[in-house]
Short mmCIF file of C-alpha atoms and ligand atoms in Angstrom, two decimals:
data_model
loop_
_atom_site.label_atom_id
_atom_site.label_comp_id
_atom_site.label_asym_id
_atom_site.label_seq_id
_atom_site.Cartn_x
_atom_site.Cartn_y
_atom_site.Cartn_z
CA MET A 997 7.82 14.78 6.46
CA ASN A 998 9.06 15.72 9.92
CA ALA A 999 7.16 14.53 12.97
CA ASN A 1000 5.90 17.96 14.07
CA ARG A 1001 4.42 18.61 10.65
CA ILE A 1002 2.67 15.19 10.70
CA PHE A 1003 1.16 15.83 14.16
CA ASP A 1004 0.10 19.40 13.32
CA ARG A 1005 -1.82 18.19 10.29
CA LEU A 1006 -3.43 15.35 12.23
CA TRP A 1007 -4.34 17.67 15.13
CA ASN A 1008 -5.96 20.27 12.85
CA ASP A 1009 -8.06 17.64 11.13
CA TYR A 1010 -8.97 15.92 14.43
CA THR A 1011 -10.04 19.12 16.23
CA GLN A 1012 -11.97 20.45 13.25
CA GLN A 1013 -13.99 17.26 13.08
CA ASN A 1014 -14.38 16.95 16.88
CA PRO A 1015 -14.86 20.41 18.43
CA SER A 1016 -15.17 18.95 21.96
CA VAL A 1017 -11.51 17.93 21.81
CA ARG A 1018 -10.53 21.56 21.25
CA GLN A 1019 -12.82 22.55 24.17
CA VAL A 1020 -11.08 20.09 26.50
CA HIS A 1021 -7.66 21.20 25.30
CA ASP A 1022 -8.58 24.87 25.87
CA LEU A 1023 -9.99 24.02 29.30
CA PHE A 1024 -6.52 22.85 30.38
CA LEU A 1025 -4.93 25.99 28.93
CA ILE A 1026 -7.39 28.20 30.82
CA GLU A 1027 -6.41 26.29 33.98
CA GLY A 1028 -2.78 27.31 33.28
CA GLU A 1029 -1.66 23.86 32.17
CA THR A 1030 0.70 22.92 29.31
CA VAL A 1031 -0.79 20.11 27.23
CA MET A 1032 1.70 17.48 26.05
CA ASN A 1033 0.79 14.35 24.09
CA ASP A 1034 1.47 10.95 25.63
CA HIS A 1035 0.47 9.11 22.46
CA ILE A 1036 -1.56 9.35 19.28
CA ALA A 1037 -3.54 6.36 18.03
CA PHE A 1038 -4.61 5.10 14.60
CA ARG A 1039 -6.82 2.31 13.39
CA THR A 1040 -6.48 0.25 10.25
CA PHE A 1041 -7.27 -3.10 8.59
CA ASP A 1042 -4.71 -5.92 8.42
CA ASP A 1043 -4.88 -5.91 4.59
CA PRO A 1044 -1.21 -5.77 3.45
CA ARG A 1045 -1.99 -2.65 1.40
CA VAL A 1046 -2.87 -0.60 4.51
CA ASN A 1047 -1.75 -2.60 7.56
CA ILE A 1048 0.35 -1.38 10.53
CA ASP A 1049 3.57 -1.81 8.58
CA VAL A 1050 2.26 0.49 5.83
CA LEU A 1051 0.74 3.09 8.17
CA SER A 1052 3.84 3.23 10.38
CA ARG A 1053 6.21 3.96 7.47
CA ILE A 1054 5.72 7.74 7.61
CA PHE A 1055 6.65 7.68 11.32
CA ILE A 1056 9.68 5.40 10.83
CA GLU A 1057 10.91 7.80 8.14
CA ALA A 1058 10.48 10.67 10.61
CA GLY A 1059 12.75 8.86 13.12
CA TYR A 1060 10.36 6.61 15.07
CA VAL A 1061 11.36 3.11 16.16
CA TYR A 1062 9.27 0.04 16.98
CA LYS A 1063 8.94 -0.59 20.74
CA GLY A 1064 6.35 -3.26 21.42
CA ASP A 1065 3.26 -5.15 20.26
CA TYR A 1066 -0.10 -6.06 21.78
CA HIS A 1067 -2.84 -8.63 21.22
CA PHE A 1068 -6.53 -7.97 21.85
CA GLU A 1069 -8.05 -11.42 21.63
CA GLU A 1070 -11.64 -10.46 22.32
CA LYS A 1071 -11.80 -7.60 19.84
CA HIS A 1072 -9.60 -9.39 17.27
CA LEU A 1073 -7.07 -6.58 17.08
CA TYR A 1074 -3.31 -6.47 16.95
CA ALA A 1075 -1.27 -3.32 17.69
CA LYS A 1076 2.27 -1.96 17.70
CA HIS A 1077 3.72 1.10 19.35
CA PHE A 1078 6.57 3.31 18.18
CA GLU A 1079 8.67 5.97 19.88
CA MET A 1080 10.98 8.83 19.05
CA ASP A 1081 12.92 11.03 21.49
CA GLY A 1082 11.00 14.22 22.12
CA GLY A 1083 7.85 13.04 20.32
CA PRO A 1084 4.58 11.46 21.48
CA ARG A 1085 4.33 7.68 21.25
CA VAL A 1086 2.49 6.37 18.18
CA PHE A 1087 0.04 3.48 18.68
CA ILE A 1088 -1.35 1.73 15.58
CA SER A 1089 -3.86 -1.11 15.76
CA GLU A 1090 -5.22 -3.29 12.95
CA LEU A 1091 -8.41 -5.37 12.68
CA LEU A 1092 -7.78 -9.08 12.06
CA ALA A 1093 -10.26 -9.51 9.22
CA SER A 1094 -10.04 -13.32 9.06
CA LYS A 1095 -11.65 -13.53 12.52
CA PHE A 1096 -14.91 -12.05 11.18
CA SER A 1097 -17.72 -13.23 8.91
CA PRO A 1098 -17.31 -13.51 5.13
CA TYR A 1099 -19.55 -10.41 4.88
CA VAL A 1100 -17.19 -8.26 6.97
CA GLN A 1101 -14.18 -9.62 5.09
CA GLN A 1102 -15.79 -8.76 1.78
CA VAL A 1103 -16.66 -5.20 2.89
CA ILE A 1104 -13.08 -4.65 4.05
CA ARG A 1105 -11.62 -5.99 0.80
CA GLN A 1106 -13.90 -3.76 -1.29
CA THR A 1107 -13.17 -0.77 0.95
CA VAL A 1108 -9.42 -1.15 0.47
CA ASP A 1109 -9.93 -1.85 -3.28
CA ASN A 1110 -11.65 1.55 -3.54
CA ILE A 1111 -8.75 3.54 -2.07
CA PRO A 1112 -7.33 5.65 -4.92
CA ALA A 1113 -4.13 3.95 -6.17
CA GLU A 1114 -2.04 7.11 -5.76
CA LEU A 1115 -2.77 7.11 -2.00
CA LEU A 1116 -1.52 3.58 -1.38
CA GLY A 1117 2.13 3.75 -0.41
CA SER A 1118 2.01 7.55 -0.24
CA ASP A 1119 2.67 9.84 2.74
CA GLU A 1120 -0.85 11.17 2.32
CA LEU A 1121 -2.53 7.89 3.28
CA ILE A 1122 -2.54 8.60 7.03
CA PHE A 1123 -4.36 11.92 6.45
CA SER A 1124 -6.75 10.64 3.79
CA GLY A 1125 -9.81 9.79 5.92
CA CYS A 1126 -12.55 7.86 4.13
CA SER A 1127 -11.01 7.95 0.63
CA TRP A 1128 -13.06 4.94 -0.54
CA GLY A 1129 -16.16 7.01 -1.17
CA LYS A 1130 -19.34 7.92 0.65
CA PRO A 1131 -20.18 5.24 3.25
CA SER A 1132 -23.48 3.37 3.43
CA TYR A 1133 -25.40 3.55 6.72
CA GLU A 1134 -26.74 0.05 6.13
CA VAL A 1135 -23.20 -1.32 5.80
CA TYR A 1136 -22.13 0.69 8.88
CA GLU A 1137 -24.90 -0.89 10.95
CA LYS A 1138 -24.08 -4.39 9.71
CA LEU A 1139 -20.41 -3.93 10.56
CA ARG A 1140 -21.36 -2.61 14.00
CA ALA A 1141 -23.17 -5.85 14.74
CA GLU A 1142 -19.79 -7.63 14.56
CA SER A 1143 -17.26 -4.93 15.39
CA GLU A 1144 -17.72 -1.31 16.47
CA TYR A 1145 -14.07 -0.85 15.52
CA ALA A 1146 -14.68 -2.00 11.92
CA ALA A 1147 -17.74 0.27 11.65
CA TRP A 1148 -15.84 3.30 12.95
CA LEU A 1149 -12.95 2.67 10.57
CA TYR A 1150 -15.24 2.14 7.57
CA VAL A 1151 -16.81 5.58 8.11
CA HIS A 1152 -13.87 7.67 9.38
CA GLY A 1153 -10.90 6.01 7.71
CA PHE A 1154 -7.33 7.17 8.22
CA ARG A 1155 -7.02 9.97 10.74
CA ALA A 1156 -6.01 10.23 14.38
CA ASN A 1157 -8.51 8.14 16.35
CA HIS A 1158 -7.39 9.92 19.51
CA PHE A 1159 -4.69 12.13 20.93
CA THR A 1160 -3.78 11.55 24.58
CA VAL A 1161 -2.93 14.20 27.14
CA SER A 1162 0.09 13.34 29.30
CA VAL A 1163 -1.18 13.71 32.88
CA ASN A 1164 2.46 13.56 34.02
CA GLY A 1165 2.93 16.85 32.18
CA LEU A 1166 0.09 18.61 34.08
CA LYS A 1167 0.74 20.54 37.28
CA LYS A 1168 -2.58 21.12 39.07
CA TYR A 1169 -4.47 18.20 37.46
CA ASN A 1170 -1.73 15.64 38.15
CA THR A 1171 -4.01 12.63 38.77
CA LEU A 1172 -6.69 11.00 36.62
CA GLU A 1173 -9.22 11.53 39.41
CA LYS A 1174 -8.66 15.30 39.18
CA VAL A 1175 -8.71 15.27 35.37
CA ASN A 1176 -11.95 13.25 35.27
CA GLN A 1177 -13.59 15.54 37.84
CA LEU A 1178 -12.66 18.63 35.82
CA LEU A 1179 -14.13 17.04 32.68
CA LYS A 1180 -17.35 15.98 34.41
CA ASP A 1181 -17.74 19.42 36.03
CA ASN A 1182 -17.61 20.83 32.51
CA GLY A 1183 -20.20 18.45 31.09
CA PHE A 1184 -18.02 15.87 29.36
CA ARG A 1185 -18.93 12.19 29.50
CA ILE A 1186 -16.23 9.79 30.70
CA ASN A 1187 -16.03 6.31 29.15
CA ASP A 1188 -16.88 4.17 32.19
CA SER A 1189 -16.67 0.75 30.53
CA GLY A 1190 -14.44 -1.20 32.93
CA GLY A 1191 -14.46 1.77 35.36
CA GLU A 1192 -13.58 5.42 34.76
CA ILE A 1193 -9.87 4.73 35.24
CA LYS A 1194 -8.30 1.81 33.37
CA GLY A 1195 -5.11 0.33 34.79
CA THR A 1196 -3.50 0.79 38.20
CA PRO A 1197 -0.30 2.31 39.63
CA ALA A 1198 0.96 -1.29 40.02
CA GLU A 1199 0.57 -1.77 36.27
CA LEU A 1200 2.49 1.54 35.87
CA LEU A 1201 -0.15 3.05 33.55
CA GLU A 1202 -3.54 4.59 34.24
CA GLN A 1203 -5.79 5.89 31.45
CA SER A 1204 -9.18 7.46 31.03
CA SER A 1205 -11.05 8.99 28.11
CA ILE A 1206 -14.10 11.00 27.22
CA ARG A 1207 -16.63 9.28 25.00
CA SER A 1208 -16.52 10.27 21.34
CA GLU A 1209 -18.83 13.14 20.59
CA MET A 1210 -21.66 12.47 18.16
CA ILE A 1211 -20.98 14.07 14.80
CA TYR A 1212 -22.99 14.25 11.58
CA VAL A 1213 -21.65 12.14 8.74
CA ASP A 1214 -22.85 12.20 5.17
CA PHE A 1215 -23.98 8.69 4.22
CA ILE A 1216 -25.44 7.47 0.91
CA GLU A 1217 -28.77 7.34 2.80
CA GLY A 1218 -28.37 10.94 4.08
CA SER A 1219 -26.82 12.67 7.06
CA LYS A 1220 -26.69 10.60 10.30
CA GLU A 1221 -25.29 11.24 13.74
CA ILE A 1222 -22.63 8.75 14.83
CA PRO A 1223 -19.61 8.72 17.22
CA GLY A 1224 -16.51 10.58 16.00
CA CYS A 1225 -13.12 10.58 17.71
CA TYR A 1226 -12.30 10.86 21.42
CA TYR A 1227 -9.67 12.38 23.71
CA GLU A 1228 -7.66 10.30 26.15
CA PHE A 1229 -5.60 10.97 29.30
CA ALA A 1230 -2.66 8.89 30.53
CA ARG A 1231 -0.61 8.86 33.71
CA ARG A 1232 2.60 6.81 33.78
CA TYR A 1233 4.49 5.55 36.84
CA PRO A 1234 8.20 4.76 37.29
CA ASP A 1235 9.27 1.10 37.30
CA ALA A 1236 11.58 -0.52 39.89
CA ASP A 1237 14.60 1.11 38.19
CA GLY A 1238 12.99 4.54 38.39
CA ASN A 1239 12.28 4.77 34.64
CA LEU A 1240 8.83 5.91 33.60
CA TYR A 1241 6.91 2.97 32.08
CA SER A 1242 6.53 3.58 28.36
CA GLY A 1243 4.41 0.68 27.06
CA PHE A 1244 0.68 -0.06 26.96
CA ILE A 1245 -1.56 -2.48 28.87
CA ALA A 1246 -3.68 -4.59 26.54
CA LYS A 1247 -6.33 -5.22 29.21
CA SER A 1248 -6.86 -1.46 29.73
CA ALA A 1249 -6.71 -0.50 26.05
CA ASP A 1250 -9.33 -3.17 25.36
CA LYS A 1251 -11.94 -1.08 27.20
CA ILE A 1252 -10.62 2.23 25.87
CA PHE A 1253 -11.39 1.02 22.32
CA GLU A 1254 -15.05 1.19 23.39
CA SER A 1255 -14.84 5.00 23.63
CA THR A 1256 -16.08 5.14 20.03
CA ASP A 1257 -19.00 2.74 20.63
CA LYS A 1258 -22.46 4.05 19.93
CA VAL A 1259 -24.22 4.27 23.30
CA SER A 1260 -27.84 5.10 23.88
NI1 NI B 1002 -4.74 5.42 23.63
#
């Protein structure tokens, strides 16, 4: 499957489920901007049936190459990023199950066991969402107590967790301060965990994000409102050689993961 086709499918699914993303995207268009993607992010479990190596296969086949990896000690996550000329970066993280309680490990094992066999190893896996069946709200809450990431993944499954607007590609809104102000003026809530802007020009990458909008999900116990996906914004700076920095900063991404946390 070529990369454009993959991203079109992911984008359609992502904006249908999270209408606020489409609103933000359209807001930039109304302002006369061209929206380009800096990166697209996915979440998965480190189970060898669905880990980063499995999820990245469709991108490798489309021409992507591995560029770097990242450790998130506190959240017990590991991630890799991939690039292809002319395409957005792809960032895939996985939850290190062994760092959690036997209960969480058991839920993850059962969840992966319940993925239909024909999806495992297929190109459809990355689009398949929550293919393991209707989630339980009780299980969701128990997972949340240990990992918001695990809870989000258990309910939403395989889909784009976020797309990221390249602020370098914007004309009028060419700083994160201006982007964040535009979003706030239009009623969107910025993830302020660790400050509204994560990273610094010295680190060569600044990022911000809106908090996931609350969406209704059909649980075994009935329909409940929980956080969906979010939209992110990234500004990259040139390094000493004048090349735009292309990696990620684990310390910043650590706080960005919290964009899907349930906040009161
Ligand atoms: Ni991101």
